[in-house]
Short mmCIF file of C-alpha atoms and ligand atoms in Angstrom, two decimals:
data_model
loop_
_atom_site.label_atom_id
_atom_site.label_comp_id
_atom_site.label_asym_id
_atom_site.label_seq_id
_atom_site.Cartn_x
_atom_site.Cartn_y
_atom_site.Cartn_z
CA MET A 3 121.32 88.98 136.57
CA LYS A 4 124.96 88.19 137.93
CA MET A 5 127.68 89.14 135.14
CA VAL A 6 130.29 86.53 134.90
CA PHE A 7 133.33 86.38 132.40
CA ARG A 8 134.83 83.37 130.48
CA TRP A 9 138.56 82.78 131.61
CA TYR A 10 140.84 80.09 130.01
CA GLY A 11 143.40 79.92 133.14
CA GLU A 12 146.68 81.27 134.00
CA ASN A 13 148.78 80.18 131.37
CA ASN A 14 146.08 79.92 128.67
CA ASP A 15 144.37 83.30 128.45
CA THR A 16 145.80 86.75 127.18
CA VAL A 17 143.00 88.20 129.77
CA SER A 18 143.94 88.53 133.49
CA LEU A 19 141.95 88.33 136.43
CA ASP A 20 142.75 91.68 137.52
CA GLN A 21 141.53 93.01 134.01
CA ILE A 22 138.60 91.03 134.63
CA LYS A 23 137.98 92.38 138.05
CA GLN A 24 137.79 96.14 137.00
CA ILE A 25 134.75 95.28 134.09
CA PRO A 26 131.77 97.13 136.02
CA GLY A 27 129.61 94.63 137.39
CA THR A 28 131.28 91.48 137.15
CA GLU A 29 131.44 89.27 139.79
CA GLY A 30 132.78 85.96 138.76
CA ILE A 31 134.45 83.84 136.45
CA VAL A 32 133.63 81.05 134.02
CA TRP A 33 136.07 78.52 134.00
CA ALA A 34 137.06 74.79 133.11
CA LEU A 35 139.99 72.75 133.63
CA HIS A 36 140.87 72.92 129.72
CA ASP A 37 143.85 70.69 130.13
CA LEU A 38 141.89 67.87 130.82
CA ALA A 39 140.18 65.39 128.30
CA ALA A 40 136.59 64.73 128.20
CA GLY A 41 135.79 61.73 130.45
CA GLU A 42 138.27 62.47 133.18
CA VAL A 43 137.38 63.32 136.75
CA TRP A 44 138.37 66.53 137.76
CA PRO A 45 140.42 66.16 140.74
CA LEU A 46 139.46 68.36 143.90
CA GLU A 47 142.85 69.66 144.68
CA ARG A 48 142.66 71.27 141.11
CA ILE A 49 139.21 72.84 141.26
CA GLN A 50 140.54 74.35 144.63
CA GLU A 51 143.67 75.83 142.84
CA VAL A 52 141.35 77.98 140.49
CA LYS A 53 139.26 78.76 143.15
CA GLU A 54 142.13 80.05 145.26
CA GLN A 55 143.08 82.25 142.09
CA ALA A 56 139.69 84.14 141.88
CA ASP A 57 139.57 84.34 145.53
CA GLN A 58 142.55 86.63 145.38
CA TYR A 59 140.71 89.16 142.93
CA GLY A 60 137.25 88.62 144.92
CA LEU A 61 135.75 86.65 141.87
CA HIS A 62 133.71 83.57 142.32
CA ILE A 63 133.75 80.44 140.37
CA GLU A 64 130.23 79.11 140.54
CA VAL A 65 130.07 78.99 136.86
CA VAL A 66 131.85 75.93 135.05
CA GLU A 67 131.88 75.97 131.00
CA SER A 68 132.37 72.83 130.23
CA VAL A 69 132.67 70.05 131.77
CA ASN A 70 132.66 68.08 128.29
CA VAL A 71 130.94 64.87 127.67
CA HIS A 72 132.61 61.72 126.35
CA GLU A 73 132.04 60.80 122.76
CA ASP A 74 131.00 57.28 123.97
CA ILE A 75 128.28 58.80 126.07
CA LYS A 76 126.87 60.56 122.95
CA LEU A 77 127.40 57.86 120.77
CA GLY A 78 125.62 55.23 123.24
CA LEU A 79 128.64 52.96 123.45
CA PRO A 80 128.70 50.44 126.53
CA SER A 81 131.75 52.01 127.68
CA ARG A 82 129.63 55.07 128.32
CA ASP A 83 128.71 54.03 131.91
CA GLN A 84 132.17 54.47 133.45
CA TYR A 85 132.56 57.80 131.68
CA ILE A 86 129.37 58.80 133.41
CA GLU A 87 130.39 57.67 136.76
CA ASN A 88 133.63 59.69 136.15
CA TYR A 89 130.82 62.98 135.33
CA LYS A 90 128.97 61.97 138.68
CA LYS A 91 132.31 62.48 140.40
CA THR A 92 133.04 65.43 139.01
CA ILE A 93 129.62 66.94 139.96
CA GLU A 94 130.21 66.08 143.34
CA ASN A 95 133.93 67.79 143.60
CA LEU A 96 132.69 70.85 141.63
CA ALA A 97 129.80 71.24 144.30
CA GLN A 98 132.36 70.77 147.21
CA ILE A 99 134.06 73.89 146.10
CA GLY A 100 130.99 75.82 145.52
CA VAL A 101 130.39 75.48 141.89
CA LYS A 102 126.53 76.22 141.24
CA VAL A 103 126.02 75.67 137.47
CA ILE A 104 127.58 73.31 135.08
CA CYS A 105 127.53 74.13 131.33
CA TYR A 106 128.12 71.39 128.57
CA ASN A 107 126.92 70.28 125.44
CA PHE A 108 125.88 67.31 123.36
CA MET A 109 127.00 68.20 119.84
CA PRO A 110 128.96 65.11 118.15
CA VAL A 111 132.54 65.39 117.48
CA PHE A 112 132.77 69.38 117.10
CA ASP A 113 132.03 72.10 119.20
CA TRP A 114 131.25 75.59 117.71
CA THR A 115 132.38 75.77 114.04
CA ARG A 116 133.68 78.70 112.04
CA THR A 117 135.43 79.04 108.53
CA ASP A 118 137.57 82.34 109.33
CA LEU A 119 138.17 83.43 112.73
CA TYR A 120 139.48 86.72 111.28
CA LYS A 121 136.98 88.24 109.06
CA PRO A 122 137.37 91.91 108.50
CA LEU A 123 134.17 94.20 109.67
CA GLU A 124 133.65 97.30 107.60
CA ASP A 125 134.83 99.01 110.92
CA GLY A 126 138.32 97.56 110.65
CA SER A 127 138.13 95.04 113.39
CA THR A 128 137.66 91.42 112.76
CA ALA A 129 135.22 88.72 113.73
CA LEU A 130 134.34 85.05 113.87
CA PHE A 131 132.81 84.32 110.39
CA TYR A 132 130.60 81.14 109.14
CA GLU A 133 130.42 80.69 105.05
CA LYS A 134 127.74 77.97 105.13
CA SER A 135 128.13 76.78 101.53
CA LYS A 136 131.76 76.22 102.60
CA VAL A 137 130.96 73.84 105.42
CA ASP A 138 128.00 72.23 103.46
CA GLN A 139 130.43 71.18 100.61
CA MET A 140 133.59 70.00 102.71
CA ASP A 141 133.85 66.42 102.77
CA PRO A 142 134.38 65.54 106.51
CA TYR A 143 137.02 62.85 105.85
CA GLU A 144 138.85 65.58 103.78
CA LEU A 145 138.73 67.90 106.42
CA VAL A 146 139.97 65.10 108.51
CA GLU A 147 142.92 64.54 106.04
CA LYS A 148 143.77 68.37 106.14
CA ILE A 149 143.61 68.85 109.93
CA ALA A 150 145.92 65.77 110.14
CA GLY A 151 148.52 67.38 107.62
CA SER A 152 148.76 70.40 109.43
CA ASP A 153 149.21 71.81 113.08
CA VAL A 154 145.95 73.53 113.00
CA THR A 155 144.27 73.97 116.24
CA MET A 156 140.44 74.59 116.11
CA PRO A 157 138.53 76.88 118.66
CA GLY A 158 136.43 75.36 121.34
CA TRP A 159 137.88 71.90 120.11
CA GLU A 160 140.06 70.07 122.36
CA PRO A 161 143.31 68.67 120.62
CA GLU A 162 142.50 64.83 121.74
CA ARG A 163 139.27 65.53 119.48
CA LEU A 164 141.31 66.31 116.34
CA LYS A 165 143.02 62.86 116.65
CA ASN A 166 141.06 59.87 115.60
CA LEU A 167 138.72 62.00 113.84
CA SER A 168 138.13 59.31 110.99
CA ALA A 169 137.03 56.63 113.29
CA LEU A 170 134.72 59.14 114.98
CA PHE A 171 133.32 59.99 111.89
CA ASP A 172 132.89 56.29 111.11
CA ALA A 173 131.08 55.74 114.62
CA TYR A 174 128.45 58.46 114.00
CA LYS A 175 127.65 56.90 110.47
CA HIS A 176 124.76 55.12 111.70
CA VAL A 177 123.76 57.40 114.59
CA THR A 178 120.51 59.22 114.12
CA GLU A 179 119.01 62.35 115.78
CA GLU A 180 116.54 59.98 117.80
CA ASP A 181 119.53 57.93 119.02
CA LEU A 182 121.51 61.13 120.23
CA TRP A 183 117.98 61.93 122.10
CA ASP A 184 117.90 58.37 123.65
CA ASN A 185 121.68 58.96 124.55
CA LEU A 186 121.18 62.30 125.85
CA LYS A 187 118.09 60.66 127.93
CA TYR A 188 120.10 57.81 129.63
CA PHE A 189 123.09 60.28 130.59
CA LEU A 190 120.72 62.99 132.07
CA GLU A 191 118.92 60.32 133.89
CA GLN A 192 121.93 59.26 135.72
CA ILE A 193 123.50 62.58 136.40
CA ILE A 194 120.78 64.94 137.15
CA PRO A 195 119.53 63.19 140.63
CA VAL A 196 123.39 63.75 141.66
CA ALA A 197 123.23 67.57 140.22
CA GLU A 198 119.94 67.78 142.44
CA ILE A 199 121.43 66.33 145.57
CA HIS A 200 124.08 68.77 145.24
CA ASP A 201 122.36 71.95 144.01
CA ILE A 202 123.92 72.22 140.68
CA LYS A 203 122.12 73.15 137.65
CA MET A 204 123.35 71.35 134.91
CA ALA A 205 122.69 73.49 131.90
CA ILE A 206 123.23 72.32 128.00
CA HIS A 207 124.25 74.69 125.48
CA PRO A 208 122.72 74.77 122.16
CA ASP A 209 124.58 73.54 119.07
CA ASP A 210 126.56 76.31 116.96
CA PRO A 211 125.54 76.59 114.67
CA PRO A 212 122.18 75.29 115.39
CA TRP A 213 122.08 72.73 112.43
CA PRO A 214 123.79 69.65 111.23
CA VAL A 215 127.39 69.86 110.16
CA PHE A 216 129.70 67.56 107.95
CA GLY A 217 126.50 65.05 108.09
CA LEU A 218 126.68 64.67 111.97
CA PRO A 219 123.30 64.82 113.72
CA ARG A 220 122.83 68.03 116.23
CA ILE A 221 119.55 68.52 118.21
CA MET A 222 119.93 71.13 120.55
CA THR A 223 118.80 73.49 117.78
CA CYS A 224 115.40 75.09 118.36
CA GLN A 225 112.85 75.89 120.73
CA GLU A 226 110.57 72.44 120.18
CA ASN A 227 114.03 70.61 121.08
CA PHE A 228 114.29 72.68 124.16
CA ARG A 229 110.97 71.82 125.15
CA ARG A 230 112.01 68.18 124.77
CA LEU A 231 114.81 68.19 126.49
CA LEU A 232 113.16 69.53 129.46
CA THR A 233 110.88 67.08 129.62
CA LEU A 234 113.60 64.22 129.38
CA VAL A 235 114.38 64.69 132.82
CA ASP A 236 111.88 67.27 134.29
CA SER A 237 114.06 68.66 137.37
CA PRO A 238 115.09 72.40 137.96
CA SER A 239 118.67 70.69 137.72
CA ASN A 240 118.11 70.27 133.92
CA GLY A 241 118.64 73.58 132.56
CA ILE A 242 119.52 75.50 129.60
CA THR A 243 122.59 77.55 128.74
CA LEU A 244 120.76 79.94 126.52
CA CYS A 245 123.04 81.28 123.98
CA SER A 246 121.31 84.05 121.90
CA GLY A 247 124.31 83.98 119.33
CA SER A 248 124.01 80.21 118.64
CA LEU A 249 120.34 80.04 118.40
CA GLY A 250 120.48 83.63 116.73
CA ALA A 251 122.35 82.27 113.54
CA ASN A 252 118.90 80.51 112.44
CA PRO A 253 116.48 83.21 111.72
CA ASP A 254 113.60 80.86 112.49
CA ASN A 255 114.53 80.94 116.45
CA HIS A 256 112.93 83.62 118.36
CA ILE A 257 115.17 84.15 121.48
CA VAL A 258 112.91 86.06 123.17
CA ASN A 259 109.99 83.71 122.93
CA MET A 260 112.29 80.93 124.23
CA ILE A 261 113.40 83.07 126.95
CA ASN A 262 109.36 83.79 128.19
CA GLU A 263 108.55 79.91 127.85
CA PHE A 264 112.03 78.59 129.72
CA ALA A 265 112.95 81.68 132.08
CA ASP A 266 112.85 79.44 135.18
CA ARG A 267 114.95 76.70 133.65
CA ILE A 268 117.69 79.02 132.02
CA PRO A 269 120.27 79.43 134.88
CA PHE A 270 123.03 80.68 132.57
CA ALA A 271 122.71 83.49 129.53
CA HIS A 272 125.33 83.69 126.99
CA ILE A 273 124.36 87.15 125.41
CA ARG A 274 125.83 88.18 121.79
CA ASN A 275 124.97 89.32 118.46
CA VAL A 276 125.40 87.83 115.12
CA ARG A 277 124.35 89.13 111.64
CA ILE A 278 122.99 86.69 109.31
CA TYR A 279 123.10 87.14 105.70
CA GLU A 280 120.34 85.84 103.20
CA ASN A 281 122.83 82.87 101.82
CA GLY A 282 123.01 81.31 105.29
CA ASP A 283 126.54 82.81 106.15
CA PHE A 284 126.74 84.85 109.40
CA ILE A 285 129.26 87.06 111.33
CA GLU A 286 129.48 87.82 114.93
CA THR A 287 129.14 91.58 115.32
CA SER A 288 129.37 94.03 118.38
CA HIS A 289 126.62 92.98 121.13
CA ARG A 290 124.65 96.09 120.15
CA THR A 291 120.96 95.55 118.80
CA GLN A 292 121.69 97.58 115.58
CA ASP A 293 124.84 95.93 114.49
CA GLY A 294 123.39 92.41 113.82
CA SER A 295 120.13 90.48 113.44
CA VAL A 296 119.53 89.62 116.90
CA ASP A 297 117.45 91.37 119.13
CA ILE A 298 119.71 91.89 122.15
CA THR A 299 117.54 94.74 123.81
CA GLY A 300 114.45 92.53 123.57
CA ILE A 301 116.40 89.55 124.90
CA VAL A 302 117.58 91.74 127.99
CA GLU A 303 114.30 93.27 128.30
CA ALA A 304 112.73 89.44 128.54
CA TYR A 305 115.26 88.62 130.95
CA HIS A 306 114.25 91.90 133.03
CA GLN A 307 111.07 90.93 132.94
CA ASN A 308 110.86 87.54 134.07
CA GLY A 309 112.75 88.52 136.91
CA PHE A 310 116.31 86.58 135.73
CA THR A 311 118.56 86.20 138.63
CA GLY A 312 120.67 83.70 136.76
CA TYR A 313 124.46 84.04 135.46
CA ALA A 314 125.01 85.92 132.16
CA ARG A 315 128.30 86.62 130.11
CA PRO A 316 128.83 88.56 127.45
CA ASP A 317 130.01 85.89 124.61
CA HIS A 318 132.32 86.27 121.48
CA GLY A 319 133.70 89.74 120.98
CA ARG A 320 135.52 91.35 117.68
CA HIS A 321 139.11 91.55 117.78
CA ILE A 322 139.51 95.45 118.30
CA TRP A 323 142.08 98.03 119.01
CA ASN A 324 144.65 95.52 117.71
CA GLU A 325 144.01 93.30 120.34
CA GLU A 326 145.83 89.67 120.32
CA CYS A 327 144.00 87.29 121.90
CA ARG A 328 142.07 83.88 121.54
CA PRO A 329 139.61 84.23 118.91
CA GLY A 330 136.66 85.52 120.24
CA TYR A 331 137.77 85.82 123.59
CA GLY A 332 139.46 89.23 123.99
CA LEU A 333 139.06 91.49 126.77
CA TYR A 334 137.81 94.73 124.87
CA ASP A 335 134.76 93.79 123.02
CA ARG A 336 133.42 91.52 125.51
CA ALA A 337 133.94 94.15 128.33
CA LEU A 338 132.17 96.79 125.90
CA GLY A 339 129.50 93.87 125.74
CA ILE A 340 129.12 93.79 129.51
CA MET A 341 128.66 97.42 129.56
CA TYR A 342 126.25 97.41 127.09
CA LEU A 343 124.12 94.70 128.77
CA TRP A 344 124.03 96.26 132.33
CA GLY A 345 123.19 99.85 130.10
CA LEU A 346 120.01 97.94 128.76
CA TRP A 347 119.37 96.15 132.07
CA ASP A 348 119.85 99.39 134.13
CA ALA A 349 117.42 101.34 132.07
CA PHE A 350 114.67 98.59 132.42
CA GLU A 351 115.43 98.49 136.25
CA ARG A 352 114.91 102.32 136.28
CA ARG A 353 111.72 101.92 134.37
CA LYS A 354 109.96 99.31 136.38
CA GLN A 355 110.99 101.47 139.65
CA ASN A 356 109.40 104.67 138.21
CA GLU A 357 106.30 102.35 137.07
CA LEU A 358 106.14 101.08 140.76
CA ALA A 359 106.63 104.59 142.24
CA GLN A 360 103.99 106.24 140.25
CA THR A 361 101.48 103.53 141.03
CA THR A 362 101.90 103.91 144.81
CA THR A 363 101.78 107.62 144.29
CA LYS A 364 98.39 106.96 142.51
CA SER A 365 96.99 104.58 145.14
CA VAL A 366 98.22 107.23 148.07
CA SER A 367 96.73 109.92 146.11
CA THR A 368 93.43 107.95 145.76
CA ILE A 369 93.09 107.09 149.52
C1 LIG B 7 131.97 79.20 122.39
C2 LIG B 7 131.51 78.56 123.53
C3 LIG B 7 131.06 76.85 123.44
C4 LIG B 7 130.53 76.29 124.59
C5 LIG B 7 130.13 74.94 124.40
C6 LIG B 7 129.49 74.62 126.13
O1 LIG B 7 132.55 80.18 122.48
O2 LIG B 7 130.19 78.80 123.79
O3 LIG B 7 132.28 76.38 123.32
O4 LIG B 7 131.66 76.75 125.53
O5 LIG B 7 129.70 74.63 123.57
O6 LIG B 7 129.63 73.27 125.97
#
């Protein structure tokens, strides 16, 4: 397991590279050129710039999250071909500077969705919260008006997506889940060969939450659908960012089974916990197994048993110790998350070594 940490860039993050460097066992940043709109080619010089910044701290830049997919590709519009060409060029440029994994998602219009960014937990910290009934009852067009009339910015949403929201909702009105599958296949058939040539693993992120929101279709939601994704283009470059928190918001998703089934197609793991309530609401807790509904211990054990050598990052943290930061992306709780993940990993590793030593001793003593 290679531990990495998401970093939003020099002028865009409250966490600094020297702080990241001091988190034990952390070897690289997970980054993106967040100011570029989906569909633009990422220029080589800009990529090089980030590499130089990271180099100064001995951190690598092998994982990008995300190169976002233009809506025209998801909608299957004729204009998609130009955007796909741009995407290929971005893959080439990233490979040239040493990137190995590109995370992306195929969620229509919105990335991750929450209803409260600072919901208090019992311990006095705050965390990202999703109130299911609130989203279920929300009329998307009302939402558009609300957003248009405010200076609201949403986590994980690029500002330009918030413009023209109404038109986007209209465009998706007749797009079914099967259409989305077709459009994903079309996209993958074109970009995966390019990724293969450049030894890049594409890693799709699950939909968060893993069910349709605002009447928009969502397909990266469950084990069966990830199985289908992997067959769309059967290549080691067509992989998954297995996000335990996104998938874990649906109690029917069994993450350990997914790791066991897809292990060799998971180049990138997001590991975090989430507490699910009976009414479908959920809140993001600390990474510790006992604090939420997701079996983080079992998940790390499954990665360990499968000999996982991919990249892993802690995911959203709570806001603790009065830290002011991007929602979910502070330093403290994610650093604690890393220590928990390493603690589990090291214990599993020690157990394995002890077992190996015992078998060796046994076989020696029977000779
Ligand atoms: C949220 C993230 C997502 C993720 C994208 C990947 O914190 O996990 O925004 O980066 O969905 O494309």
